[in-house]
Coordinates of C-alpha atoms in Angstrom, one line a residue:
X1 CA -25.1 -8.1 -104.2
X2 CA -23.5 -7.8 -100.6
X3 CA -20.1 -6.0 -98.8
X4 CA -19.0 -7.1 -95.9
X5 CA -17.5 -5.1 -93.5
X6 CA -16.2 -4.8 -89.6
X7 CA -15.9 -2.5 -87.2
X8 CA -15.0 -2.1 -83.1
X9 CA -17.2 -0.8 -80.5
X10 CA -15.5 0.3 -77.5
X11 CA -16.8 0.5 -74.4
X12 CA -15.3 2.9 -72.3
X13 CA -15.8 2.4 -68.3
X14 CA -17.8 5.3 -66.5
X15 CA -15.8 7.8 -64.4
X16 CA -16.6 8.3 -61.2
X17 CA -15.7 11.2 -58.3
X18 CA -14.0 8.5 -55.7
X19 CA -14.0 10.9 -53.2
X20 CA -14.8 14.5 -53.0
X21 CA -11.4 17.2 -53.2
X22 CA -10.6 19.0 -50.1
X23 CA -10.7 22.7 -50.4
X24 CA -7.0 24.4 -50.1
X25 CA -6.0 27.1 -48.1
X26 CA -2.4 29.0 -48.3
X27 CA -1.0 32.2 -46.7
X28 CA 0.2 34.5 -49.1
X29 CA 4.0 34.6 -48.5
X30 CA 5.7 37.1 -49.5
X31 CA 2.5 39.7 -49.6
X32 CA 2.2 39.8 -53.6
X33 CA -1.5 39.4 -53.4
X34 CA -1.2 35.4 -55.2
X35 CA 0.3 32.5 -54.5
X36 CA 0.6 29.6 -57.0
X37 CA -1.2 26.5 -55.9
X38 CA -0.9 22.9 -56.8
X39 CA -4.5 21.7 -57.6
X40 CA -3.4 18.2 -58.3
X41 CA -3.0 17.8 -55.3
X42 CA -6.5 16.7 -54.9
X43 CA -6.4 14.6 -58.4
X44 CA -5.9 11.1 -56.0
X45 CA -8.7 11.7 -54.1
X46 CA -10.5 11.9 -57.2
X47 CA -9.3 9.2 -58.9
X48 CA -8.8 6.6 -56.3
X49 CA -8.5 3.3 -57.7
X50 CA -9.5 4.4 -61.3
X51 CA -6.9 3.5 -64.2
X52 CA -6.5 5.4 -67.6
X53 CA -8.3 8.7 -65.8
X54 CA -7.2 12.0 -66.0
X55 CA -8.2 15.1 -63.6
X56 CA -9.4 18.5 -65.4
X57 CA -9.5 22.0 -63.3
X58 CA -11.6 24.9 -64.7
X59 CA -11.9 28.4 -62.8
X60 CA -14.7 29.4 -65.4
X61 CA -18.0 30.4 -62.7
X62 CA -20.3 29.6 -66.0
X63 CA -21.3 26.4 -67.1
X64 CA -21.5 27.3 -70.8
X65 CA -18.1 28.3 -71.8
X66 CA -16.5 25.6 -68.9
X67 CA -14.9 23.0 -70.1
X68 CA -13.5 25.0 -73.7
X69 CA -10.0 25.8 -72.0
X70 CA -9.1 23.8 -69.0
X71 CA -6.7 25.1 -67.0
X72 CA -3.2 24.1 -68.5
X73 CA -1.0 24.0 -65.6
X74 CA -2.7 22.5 -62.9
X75 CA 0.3 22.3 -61.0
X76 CA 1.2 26.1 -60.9
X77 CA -2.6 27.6 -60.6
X78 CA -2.3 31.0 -60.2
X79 CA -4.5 31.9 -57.3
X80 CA -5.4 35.8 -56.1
X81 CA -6.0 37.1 -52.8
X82 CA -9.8 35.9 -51.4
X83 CA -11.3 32.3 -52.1
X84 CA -12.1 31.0 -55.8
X85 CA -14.1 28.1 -56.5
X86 CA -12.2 25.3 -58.7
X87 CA -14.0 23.1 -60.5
X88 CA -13.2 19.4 -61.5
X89 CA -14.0 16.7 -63.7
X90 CA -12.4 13.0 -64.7
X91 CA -12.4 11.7 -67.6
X92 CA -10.9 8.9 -69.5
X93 CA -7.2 9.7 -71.1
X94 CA -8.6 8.8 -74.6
X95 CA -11.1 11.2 -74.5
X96 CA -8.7 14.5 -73.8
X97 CA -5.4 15.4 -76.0
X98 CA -4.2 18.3 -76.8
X99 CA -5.1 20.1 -73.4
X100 CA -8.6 19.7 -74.5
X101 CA -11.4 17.8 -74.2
X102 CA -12.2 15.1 -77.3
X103 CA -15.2 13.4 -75.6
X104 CA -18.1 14.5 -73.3
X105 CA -18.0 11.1 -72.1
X106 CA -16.8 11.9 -68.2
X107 CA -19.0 11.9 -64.6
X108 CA -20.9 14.7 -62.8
X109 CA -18.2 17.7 -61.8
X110 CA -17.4 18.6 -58.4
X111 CA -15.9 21.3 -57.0
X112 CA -13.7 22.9 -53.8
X113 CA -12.2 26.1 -52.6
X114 CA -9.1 27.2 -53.1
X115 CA -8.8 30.7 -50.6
X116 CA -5.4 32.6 -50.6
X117 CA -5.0 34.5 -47.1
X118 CA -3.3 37.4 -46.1
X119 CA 0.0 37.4 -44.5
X120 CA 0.7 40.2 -42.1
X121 CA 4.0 42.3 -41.7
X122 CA 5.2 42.8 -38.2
X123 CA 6.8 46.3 -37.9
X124 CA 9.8 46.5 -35.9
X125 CA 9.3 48.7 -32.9
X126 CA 11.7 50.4 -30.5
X127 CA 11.8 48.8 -26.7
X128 CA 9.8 50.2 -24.5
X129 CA 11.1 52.1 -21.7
X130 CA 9.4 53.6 -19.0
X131 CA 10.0 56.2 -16.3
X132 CA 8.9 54.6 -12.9
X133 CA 6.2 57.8 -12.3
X134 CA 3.4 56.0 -11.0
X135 CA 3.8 57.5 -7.4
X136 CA 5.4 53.8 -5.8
X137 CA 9.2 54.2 -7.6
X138 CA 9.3 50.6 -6.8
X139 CA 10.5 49.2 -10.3
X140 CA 6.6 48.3 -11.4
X141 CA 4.7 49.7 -14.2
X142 CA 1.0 48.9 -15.9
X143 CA 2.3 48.9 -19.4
X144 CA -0.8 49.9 -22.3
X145 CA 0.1 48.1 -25.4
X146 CA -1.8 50.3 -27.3
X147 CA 0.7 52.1 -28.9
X148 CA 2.5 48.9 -29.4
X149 CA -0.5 47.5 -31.5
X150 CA -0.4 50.7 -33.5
X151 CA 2.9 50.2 -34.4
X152 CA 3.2 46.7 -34.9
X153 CA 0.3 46.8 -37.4
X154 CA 0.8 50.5 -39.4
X155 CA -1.5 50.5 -42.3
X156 CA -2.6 47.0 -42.2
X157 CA -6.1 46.4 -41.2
X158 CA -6.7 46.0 -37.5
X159 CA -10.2 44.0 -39.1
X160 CA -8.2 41.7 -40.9
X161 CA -4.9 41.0 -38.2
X162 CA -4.7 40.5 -34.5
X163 CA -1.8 41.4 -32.4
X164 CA -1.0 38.8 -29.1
X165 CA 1.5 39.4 -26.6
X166 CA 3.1 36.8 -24.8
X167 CA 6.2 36.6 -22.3
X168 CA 8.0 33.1 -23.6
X169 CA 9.6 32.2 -26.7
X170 CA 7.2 29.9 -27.4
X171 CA 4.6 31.7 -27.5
X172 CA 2.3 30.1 -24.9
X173 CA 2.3 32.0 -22.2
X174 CA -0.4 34.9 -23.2
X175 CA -0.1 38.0 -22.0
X176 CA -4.6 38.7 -21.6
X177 CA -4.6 42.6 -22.3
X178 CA -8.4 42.2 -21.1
X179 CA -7.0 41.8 -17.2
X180 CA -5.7 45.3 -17.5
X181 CA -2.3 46.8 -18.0
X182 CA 0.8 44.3 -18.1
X183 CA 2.6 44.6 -15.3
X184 CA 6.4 43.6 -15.3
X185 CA 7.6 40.9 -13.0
X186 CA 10.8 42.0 -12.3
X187 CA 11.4 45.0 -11.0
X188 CA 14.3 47.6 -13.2
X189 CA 15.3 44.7 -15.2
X190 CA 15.0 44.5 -18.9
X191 CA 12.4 41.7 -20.1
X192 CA 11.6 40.7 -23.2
X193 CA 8.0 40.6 -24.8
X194 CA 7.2 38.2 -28.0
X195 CA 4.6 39.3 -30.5
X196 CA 2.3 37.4 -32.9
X197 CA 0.5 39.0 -35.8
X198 CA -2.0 36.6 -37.6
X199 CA -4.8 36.8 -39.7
X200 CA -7.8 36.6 -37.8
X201 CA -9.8 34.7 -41.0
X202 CA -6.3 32.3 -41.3
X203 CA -4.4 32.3 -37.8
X204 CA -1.6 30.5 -39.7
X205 CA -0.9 33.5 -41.5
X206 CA 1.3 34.5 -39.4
X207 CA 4.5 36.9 -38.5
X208 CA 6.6 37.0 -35.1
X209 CA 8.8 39.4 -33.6
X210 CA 9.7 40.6 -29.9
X211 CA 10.4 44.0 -28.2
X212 CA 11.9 44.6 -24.8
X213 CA 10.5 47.2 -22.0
X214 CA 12.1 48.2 -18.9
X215 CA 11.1 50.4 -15.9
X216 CA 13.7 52.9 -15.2
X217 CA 14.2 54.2 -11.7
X218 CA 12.8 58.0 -11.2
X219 CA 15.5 60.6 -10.1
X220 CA 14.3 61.8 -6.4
X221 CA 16.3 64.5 -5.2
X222 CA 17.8 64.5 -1.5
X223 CA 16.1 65.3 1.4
X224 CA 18.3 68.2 3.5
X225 CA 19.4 66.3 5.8
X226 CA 20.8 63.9 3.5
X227 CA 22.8 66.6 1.7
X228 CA 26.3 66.8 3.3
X229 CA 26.9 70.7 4.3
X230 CA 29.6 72.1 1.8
X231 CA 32.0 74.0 4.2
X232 CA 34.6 76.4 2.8
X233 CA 37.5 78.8 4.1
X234 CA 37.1 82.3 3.3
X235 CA 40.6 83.4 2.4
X236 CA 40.6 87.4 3.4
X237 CA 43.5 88.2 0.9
X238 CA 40.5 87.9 -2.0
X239 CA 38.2 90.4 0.0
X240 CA 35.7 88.1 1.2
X241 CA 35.3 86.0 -1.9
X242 CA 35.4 82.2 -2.1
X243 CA 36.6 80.4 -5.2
X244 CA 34.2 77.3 -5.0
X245 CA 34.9 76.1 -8.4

């Protein structure tokens, strides 16, 4: 007594990584401390020439509860202030449905970085004006940025952002504070000075903004001989007074 019967075997090609992710790095920009991220971004690299695969992401630092809950919107990760390692893995689209995994048939993870950076603020500040005191009255000042930086930065921290001065628009002429004070080129007229704040971790985090400084001429009073003599009648129908106003 015999039944006969069929049935399919399936064999499923092995995943593989094609290429290792690159690790992403984004400014924060608009200071909200998180910045949504597109992860799939990196979902080419690990496929390359694969068909039927799939990309999964996982934030989850422990290896025995990865995997449960993928994340569900790759494309929208929300990622906090500070780096946060991603972790990825491709499998073949028959073995995942319903944002879970239905198969632990999929390669070796791999992994990459994904760091949200500071953006600075650049405070406005008021121009700089400055009384030509410096003994010479010939229109040139040493100018101390110091308070500029101050301002420029308020509360953020001076550890974390880095002030540059420079004298063009396009921000490549430098201005090197470690020479000394900067000294203006032209002498009374108004010039302007263009600021960058960046993140010293992430120089493309960045902010600019400009102020303007100006030496002003210092009042020096005449010299007597350079005072014309003020000569008056004294009229002697007001008893010897003299009405000078």
């Amino acid at each position: 007594c015999i039944d006969i019967t069929s049935f399919d075997i399936t064999v499923i090609d092995q995943p593989f990584i094609a290429e290792e992710p690159i690790d992403i790095t984004v400014c924060d920009s608009d200071q909200s401390l998180n910045e949504f991220i597109d992860l799939t971004i990196n979902d080419s690299k690990i496929i390359g020439s694969q068909v039927d695969m799939v990309v999964l992401y996982d934030d989850d630092d422990d290896p025995s509860t990865r995997w449960k809950l993928p994340i569900q919107d790759p494309l929208n990760y929300d990622a906090q202030i500070g780096t946060q390692t991603i972790y990825a893995i491709i499998i073949p689209t028959s073995n995942f449905s319903g944002g879970v995994l239905t198969s632990n048939c999929y390669y070796i993870e791999t992994s990459f970085e994904v760091t949200v950076s500071e953006s600075p603020v650049a405070n406005t500040i008021q121009p700089l004006e400055q009384c030509d005191d410096d003994g010479v009255n010939d229109g040139f000042f040493g100018f101390d940025f110091t308070n500029q930086i101050n301002e420029l930065l308020g509360t953020q921290d001076p550890n974390v952002f880095e002030v540059e001065f420079y004298t063009d628009v396009f921000f490549q002429n430098q201005i090197d504070l470690n020479q000394g004070n900067y000294i203006n080129p032209n002498p009374y007229i108004p010039e302007t000075i263009y600021v960058k704040v960046y993140n010293i971790n992430n120089p493309l985090c960045t902010e600019n903004t400009s102020f303007t400084l100006q030496v002003l001429p210092k009042a020096v009073p005449l010299t007597p001989s350079e005072i014309t003599p003020w000569i008056v009648c004294d009229d002697l129908s007001d008893s010897g007074n003299s009405d000078t106003n």
